[in-house]
Short mmCIF file of C-alpha atoms and ligand atoms in Angstrom, two decimals:
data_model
loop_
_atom_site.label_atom_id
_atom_site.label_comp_id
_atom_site.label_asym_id
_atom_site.label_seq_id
_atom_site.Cartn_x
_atom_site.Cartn_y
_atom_site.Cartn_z
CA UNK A 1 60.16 137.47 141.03
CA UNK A 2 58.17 135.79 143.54
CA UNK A 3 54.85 137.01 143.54
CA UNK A 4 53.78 138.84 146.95
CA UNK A 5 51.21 136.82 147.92
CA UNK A 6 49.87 136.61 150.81
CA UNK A 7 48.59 132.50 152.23
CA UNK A 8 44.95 132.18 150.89
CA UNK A 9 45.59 134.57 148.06
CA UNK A 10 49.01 132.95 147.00
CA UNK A 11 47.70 129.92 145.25
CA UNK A 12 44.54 131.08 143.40
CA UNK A 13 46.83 133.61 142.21
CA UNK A 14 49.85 131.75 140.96
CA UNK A 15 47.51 128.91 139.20
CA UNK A 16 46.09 132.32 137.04
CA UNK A 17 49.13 133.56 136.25
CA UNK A 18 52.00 131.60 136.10
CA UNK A 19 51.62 131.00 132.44
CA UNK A 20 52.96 134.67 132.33
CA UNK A 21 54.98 135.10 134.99
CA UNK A 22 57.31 132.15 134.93
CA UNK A 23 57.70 131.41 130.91
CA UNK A 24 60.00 131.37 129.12
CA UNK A 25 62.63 130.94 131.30
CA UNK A 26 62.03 129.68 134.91
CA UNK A 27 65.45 131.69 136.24
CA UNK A 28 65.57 129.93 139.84
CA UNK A 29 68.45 130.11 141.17
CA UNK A 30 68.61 128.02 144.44
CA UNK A 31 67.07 124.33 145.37
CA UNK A 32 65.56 124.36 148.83
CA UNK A 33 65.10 120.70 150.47
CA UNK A 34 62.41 120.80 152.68
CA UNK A 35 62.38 118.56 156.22
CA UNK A 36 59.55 118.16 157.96
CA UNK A 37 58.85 116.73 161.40
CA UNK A 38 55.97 114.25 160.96
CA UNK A 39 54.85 114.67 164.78
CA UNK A 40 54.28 118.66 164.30
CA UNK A 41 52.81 118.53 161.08
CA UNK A 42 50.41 115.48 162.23
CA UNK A 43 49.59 117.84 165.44
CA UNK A 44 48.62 120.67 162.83
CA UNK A 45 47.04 118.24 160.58
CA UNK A 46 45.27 115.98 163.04
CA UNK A 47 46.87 112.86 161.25
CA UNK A 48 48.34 109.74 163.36
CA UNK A 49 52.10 108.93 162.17
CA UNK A 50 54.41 107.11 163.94
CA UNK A 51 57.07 108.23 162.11
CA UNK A 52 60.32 109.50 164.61
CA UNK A 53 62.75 110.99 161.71
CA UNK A 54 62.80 114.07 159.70
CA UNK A 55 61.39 113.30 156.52
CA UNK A 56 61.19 115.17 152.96
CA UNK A 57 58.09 117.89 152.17
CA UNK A 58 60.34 118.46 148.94
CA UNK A 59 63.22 119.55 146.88
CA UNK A 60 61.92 123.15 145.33
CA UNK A 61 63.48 125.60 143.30
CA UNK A 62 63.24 129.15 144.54
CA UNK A 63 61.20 130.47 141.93
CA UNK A 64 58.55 129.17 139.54
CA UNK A 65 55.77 126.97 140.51
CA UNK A 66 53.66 124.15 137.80
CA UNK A 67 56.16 124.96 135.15
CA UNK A 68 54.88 122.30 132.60
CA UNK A 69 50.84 120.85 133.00
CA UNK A 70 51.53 118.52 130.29
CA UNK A 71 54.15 116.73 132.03
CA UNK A 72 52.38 114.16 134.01
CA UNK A 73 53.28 112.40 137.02
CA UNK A 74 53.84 108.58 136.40
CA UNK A 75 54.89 106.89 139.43
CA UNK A 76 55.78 103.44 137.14
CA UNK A 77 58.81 105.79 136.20
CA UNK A 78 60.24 106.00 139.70
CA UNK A 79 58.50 102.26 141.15
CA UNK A 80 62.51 101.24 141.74
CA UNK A 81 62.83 104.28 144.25
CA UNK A 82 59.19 103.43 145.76
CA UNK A 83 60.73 101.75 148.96
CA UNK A 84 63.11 104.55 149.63
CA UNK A 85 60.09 106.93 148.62
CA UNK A 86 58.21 105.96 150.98
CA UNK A 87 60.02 106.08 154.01
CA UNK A 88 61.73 109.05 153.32
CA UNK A 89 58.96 111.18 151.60
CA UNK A 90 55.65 109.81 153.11
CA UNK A 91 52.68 110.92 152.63
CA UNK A 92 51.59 111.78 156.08
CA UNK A 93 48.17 112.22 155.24
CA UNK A 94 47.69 109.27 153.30
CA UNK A 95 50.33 106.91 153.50
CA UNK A 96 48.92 104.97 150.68
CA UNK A 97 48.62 107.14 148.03
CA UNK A 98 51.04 108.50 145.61
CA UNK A 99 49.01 111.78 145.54
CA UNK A 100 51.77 114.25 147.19
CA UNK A 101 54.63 112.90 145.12
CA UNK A 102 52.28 114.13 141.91
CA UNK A 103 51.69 117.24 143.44
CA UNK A 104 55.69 117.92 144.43
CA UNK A 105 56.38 116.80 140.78
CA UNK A 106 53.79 118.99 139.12
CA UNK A 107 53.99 121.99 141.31
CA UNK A 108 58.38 121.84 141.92
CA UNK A 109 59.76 119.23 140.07
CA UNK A 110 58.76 120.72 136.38
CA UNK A 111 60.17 123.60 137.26
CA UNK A 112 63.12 121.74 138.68
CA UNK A 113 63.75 120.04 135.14
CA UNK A 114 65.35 122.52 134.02
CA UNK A 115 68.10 121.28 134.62
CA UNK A 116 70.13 118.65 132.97
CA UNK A 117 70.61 116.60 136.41
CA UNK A 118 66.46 116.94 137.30
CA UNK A 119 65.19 117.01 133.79
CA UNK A 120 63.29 113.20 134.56
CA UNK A 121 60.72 112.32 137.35
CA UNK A 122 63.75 109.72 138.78
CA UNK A 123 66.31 111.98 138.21
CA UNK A 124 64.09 114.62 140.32
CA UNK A 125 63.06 112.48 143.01
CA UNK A 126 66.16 110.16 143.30
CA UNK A 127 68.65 113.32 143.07
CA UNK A 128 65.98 115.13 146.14
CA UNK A 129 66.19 111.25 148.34
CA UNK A 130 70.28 111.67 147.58
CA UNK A 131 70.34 115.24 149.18
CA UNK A 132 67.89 114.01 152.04
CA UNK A 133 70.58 111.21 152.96
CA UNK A 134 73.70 113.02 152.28
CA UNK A 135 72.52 115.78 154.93
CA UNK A 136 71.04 113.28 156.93
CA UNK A 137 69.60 115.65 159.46
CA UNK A 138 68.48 113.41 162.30
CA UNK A 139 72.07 112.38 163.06
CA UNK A 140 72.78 115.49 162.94
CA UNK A 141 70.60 116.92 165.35
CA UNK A 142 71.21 114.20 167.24
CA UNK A 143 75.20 114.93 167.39
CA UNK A 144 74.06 118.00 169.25
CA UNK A 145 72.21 116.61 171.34
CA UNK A 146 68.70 117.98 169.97
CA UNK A 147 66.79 115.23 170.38
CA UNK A 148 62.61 115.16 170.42
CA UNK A 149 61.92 115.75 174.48
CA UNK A 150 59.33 117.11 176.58
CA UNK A 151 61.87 119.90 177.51
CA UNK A 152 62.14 122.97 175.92
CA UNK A 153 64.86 124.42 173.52
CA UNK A 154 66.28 127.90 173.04
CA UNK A 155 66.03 128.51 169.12
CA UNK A 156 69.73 130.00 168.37
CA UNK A 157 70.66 126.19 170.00
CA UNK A 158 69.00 124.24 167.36
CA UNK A 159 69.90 127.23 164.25
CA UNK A 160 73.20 127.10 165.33
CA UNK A 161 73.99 123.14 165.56
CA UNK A 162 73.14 122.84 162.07
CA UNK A 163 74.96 125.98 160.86
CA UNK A 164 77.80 124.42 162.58
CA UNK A 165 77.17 121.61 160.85
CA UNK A 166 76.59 122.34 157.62
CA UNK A 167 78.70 125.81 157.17
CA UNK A 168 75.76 127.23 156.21
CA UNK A 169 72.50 128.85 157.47
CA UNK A 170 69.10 126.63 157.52
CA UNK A 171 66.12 128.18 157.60
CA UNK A 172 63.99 127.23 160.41
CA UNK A 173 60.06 127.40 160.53
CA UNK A 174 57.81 126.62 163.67
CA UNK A 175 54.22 126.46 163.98
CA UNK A 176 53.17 129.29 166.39
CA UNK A 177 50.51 128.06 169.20
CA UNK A 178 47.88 130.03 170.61
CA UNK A 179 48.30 133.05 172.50
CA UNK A 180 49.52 132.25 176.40
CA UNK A 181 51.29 129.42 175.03
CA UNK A 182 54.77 130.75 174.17
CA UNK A 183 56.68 128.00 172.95
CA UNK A 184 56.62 127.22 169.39
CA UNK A 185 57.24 123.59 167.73
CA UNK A 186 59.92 122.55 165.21
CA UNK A 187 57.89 121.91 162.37
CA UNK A 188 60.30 122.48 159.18
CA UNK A 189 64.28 122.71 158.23
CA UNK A 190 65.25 123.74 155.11
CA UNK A 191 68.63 123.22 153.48
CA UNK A 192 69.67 125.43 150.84
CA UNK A 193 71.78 124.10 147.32
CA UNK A 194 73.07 125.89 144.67
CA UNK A 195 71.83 124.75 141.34
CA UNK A 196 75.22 122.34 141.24
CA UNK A 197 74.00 120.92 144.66
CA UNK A 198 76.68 122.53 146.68
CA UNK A 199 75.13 123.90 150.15
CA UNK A 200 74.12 127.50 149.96
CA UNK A 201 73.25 130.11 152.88
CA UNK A 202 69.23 130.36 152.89
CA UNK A 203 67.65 133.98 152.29
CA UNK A 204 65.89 134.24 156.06
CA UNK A 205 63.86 137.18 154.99
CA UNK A 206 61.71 134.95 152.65
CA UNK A 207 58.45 134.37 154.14
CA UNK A 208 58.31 130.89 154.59
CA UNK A 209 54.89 129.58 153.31
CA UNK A 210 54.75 126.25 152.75
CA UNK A 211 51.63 125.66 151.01
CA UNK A 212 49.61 122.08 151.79
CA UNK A 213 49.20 119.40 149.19
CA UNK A 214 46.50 117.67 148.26
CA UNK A 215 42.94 118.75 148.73
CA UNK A 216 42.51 121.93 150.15
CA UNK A 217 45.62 122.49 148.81
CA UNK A 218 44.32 126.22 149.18
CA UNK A 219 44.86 126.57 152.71
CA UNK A 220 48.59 127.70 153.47
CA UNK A 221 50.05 126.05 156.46
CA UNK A 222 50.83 126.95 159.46
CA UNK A 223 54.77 126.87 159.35
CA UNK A 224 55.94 130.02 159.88
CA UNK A 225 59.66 131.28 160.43
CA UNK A 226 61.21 130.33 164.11
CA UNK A 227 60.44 133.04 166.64
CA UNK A 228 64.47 133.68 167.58
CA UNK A 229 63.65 134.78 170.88
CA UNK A 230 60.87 132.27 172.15
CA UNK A 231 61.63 128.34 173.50
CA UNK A 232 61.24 125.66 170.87
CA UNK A 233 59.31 122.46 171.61
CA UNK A 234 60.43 119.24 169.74
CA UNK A 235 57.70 116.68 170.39
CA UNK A 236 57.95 113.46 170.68
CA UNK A 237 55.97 110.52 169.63
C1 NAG B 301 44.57 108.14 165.13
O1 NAG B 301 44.77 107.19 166.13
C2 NAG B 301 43.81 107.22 167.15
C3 NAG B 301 44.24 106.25 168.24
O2 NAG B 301 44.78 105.08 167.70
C4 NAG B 301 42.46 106.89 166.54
O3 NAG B 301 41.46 106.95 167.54
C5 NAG B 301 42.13 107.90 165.45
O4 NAG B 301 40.93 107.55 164.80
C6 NAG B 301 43.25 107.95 164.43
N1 NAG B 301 42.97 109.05 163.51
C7 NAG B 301 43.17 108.95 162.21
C8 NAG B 301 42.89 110.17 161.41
O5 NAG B 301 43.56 107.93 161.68
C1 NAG B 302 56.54 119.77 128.90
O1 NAG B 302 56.44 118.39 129.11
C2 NAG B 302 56.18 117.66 127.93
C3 NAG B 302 55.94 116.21 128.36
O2 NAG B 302 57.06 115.69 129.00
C4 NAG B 302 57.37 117.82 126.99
O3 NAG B 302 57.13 117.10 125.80
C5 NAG B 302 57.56 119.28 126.68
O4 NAG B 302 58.73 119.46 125.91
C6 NAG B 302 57.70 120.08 127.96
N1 NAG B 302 57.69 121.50 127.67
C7 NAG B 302 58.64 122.31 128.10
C8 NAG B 302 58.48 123.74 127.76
O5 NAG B 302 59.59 121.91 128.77
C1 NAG B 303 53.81 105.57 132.68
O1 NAG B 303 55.10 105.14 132.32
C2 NAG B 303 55.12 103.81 131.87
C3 NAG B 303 56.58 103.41 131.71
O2 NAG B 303 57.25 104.28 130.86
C4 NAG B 303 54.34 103.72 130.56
O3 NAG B 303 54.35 102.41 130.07
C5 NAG B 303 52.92 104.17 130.83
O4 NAG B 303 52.19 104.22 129.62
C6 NAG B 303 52.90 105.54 131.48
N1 NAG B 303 51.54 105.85 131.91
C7 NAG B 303 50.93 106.99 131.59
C8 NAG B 303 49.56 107.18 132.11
O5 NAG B 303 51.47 107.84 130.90
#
C-alpha cells in the first residue's frame, strides 16, 4: 500500500521505512510514464529551457520506491542511449549532469526491475524512451489542435483528446497559481501501462505528488491534479 503521506512528510518517511514496507515483494502493479512540460516546470522551478516538447519526468511503478541501494546508477551502461537521453529525458535543472537519471533509477527503476523486460539500467531506460516515442504525445496534442498558446483551454478539451486518443484515461496534473488567478498550467501527463506495456486506465483518485529530484529533493512539487472545472493555460516559450 502506498503510504499516506502527505508532501513534506512523504519522503522522510518512505526513506525510514521502505526497508519494511516494500520487501520482499515490491507487488506494483501498473507503470506510469510521466510527461512533463519543460516551460511549466521551469516557471515553478525558475530554470531557463528552451525546450518546446513534452519530455520524460519518468517511467514509475505504482508502488515501491528505492527498492535496491546497492544497485548503483552507472551511466557507462546506458552511454549508447545518451543522445536519445538527453533530449527526451533532460535534466531541466541541470542539463549537464546525469544526476536525475540516478535518482529515477534509484528511486523507480529498482523497483521497476522486477521485471524480466526492466531488470537492467538500459533495459529500464531504453524500454521508458520506447514508451515516450510510441505515445508520442506532442503529435498528439497537436492532432487536436492543443497547441502551447497564450489562449486559454477548457480542461475536459485537453483530458478528452488524449482519451480519444489513446482509449484510455491520462491523468492530468496542473500547477495551481495564486489566488485571483484562476487558470491553472499544464504541467504533467501521465500515461498508464500494464506491467506487459499495454495502455491501462489511470486511478484519478491518486493524489498526484510528484516529488522533485535532486537536492531538496524534500520539497514535493507543485503538480497537483487538473482542476476539471477551471481554464488551462499551456505556455509557450
Ligand atoms: C535564464 O535566462 C535569463 C535570460 O537569458 C538569465 O538572465 C538568467 O540568469 C538565466 N537563469 C538561469 C538560472 O540560468
Ligand atoms: C540489488 O542489486 C544488486 C546489485 O545489482 C544485486 O546484486 C542484488 O541481487 C539486488 N538485490 C535484489 C533483492 O534484487
Ligand atoms: C560502470 O559500468 C562499467 C561498464 O560495465 C564498468 O566498467 C564500471 O566499472 C562501472 N562503474 C562503477 C562505478 O561501477
Amino acid at each position: 500500500m502506498r503510504l499516506p503521506c502527505v508532501l513534506l512528510l512523504c519522503l522522510g518517511a518512505a526513506t525510514v521505512s521502505a526497508a519494511f514496507v516494500l520487501s520482499p515483494s515490491h507487488s506494483w502493479t501498473k507503470l506510469i510514464l510521466t510527461h512533463h512540460w519543460p516551460k511549466t516546470f521551469c516557471d515553478m522551478e525558475r530554470c531557463n529551457s528552451t525546450i518546446n516538447s513534452w519530455t520524460l519526468h519518468g517511467l514509475w511503478p505504482d508502488k515501491g520506491q528505492s527498492c535496491n541501494s546497492s544497485w548503483q546508477f552507472n551511466s557507462s551502461l546506458i552511454e549508447d542511449i545518451i543522445p536519445d537521453m538527453k533530449k527526451s529525458w533532460p535534466n531541466l535543472l541541470h542539463p549537464s549532469s546525469t544526476a536525475f537519471w540516478k535518482y529515477e533509477w534509484q528511486k523507480h527503476g529498482t523497483c521497476a526491475a522486477i521485471l524480466e523486460e526492466l531488470n537492467s539500467q538500459h533495459k529500464y531506460f531504453s524500454k521508458a524512451l520506447e514508451l515516450y516515442h510510441k505515445m508520442d504525445l506532442d503529435s498528439v496534442l497537436r492532432k487536436f489542435n492543443i497547441t502551447p498558446s497564450p489562449e486559454l483551454y477548457s480542461f475536459p478539451a485537453i483530458e478528452s483528446a488524449i482519451e480519444d486518443f489513446y482509449g484510455v484515461k491520462p491523468k492530468i496534473q496542473c500547477v495551481h497559481h495564486d489566488k485571483g488567478d484562476e487558470a491553472q498550467s499544464l504541467g504533467q501527463i501521465e500515461i498508464c501501462f500494464h506491467s506487459d506495456f499495454t495502455l491501462l486506465d489511470c486511478d484519478k483518485e491518486t493524489v498526484g505528488v510528484g516529488l522533485r529530484f535532486g537536492k531538496g529533493a524534500a520539497r514535493a512539487s507543485e503538480f497537483r491534479v487538473c482542476d476539471h472545472d477551471a481554464p488551462v493555460f499551456y505556455p509557450p516559450l
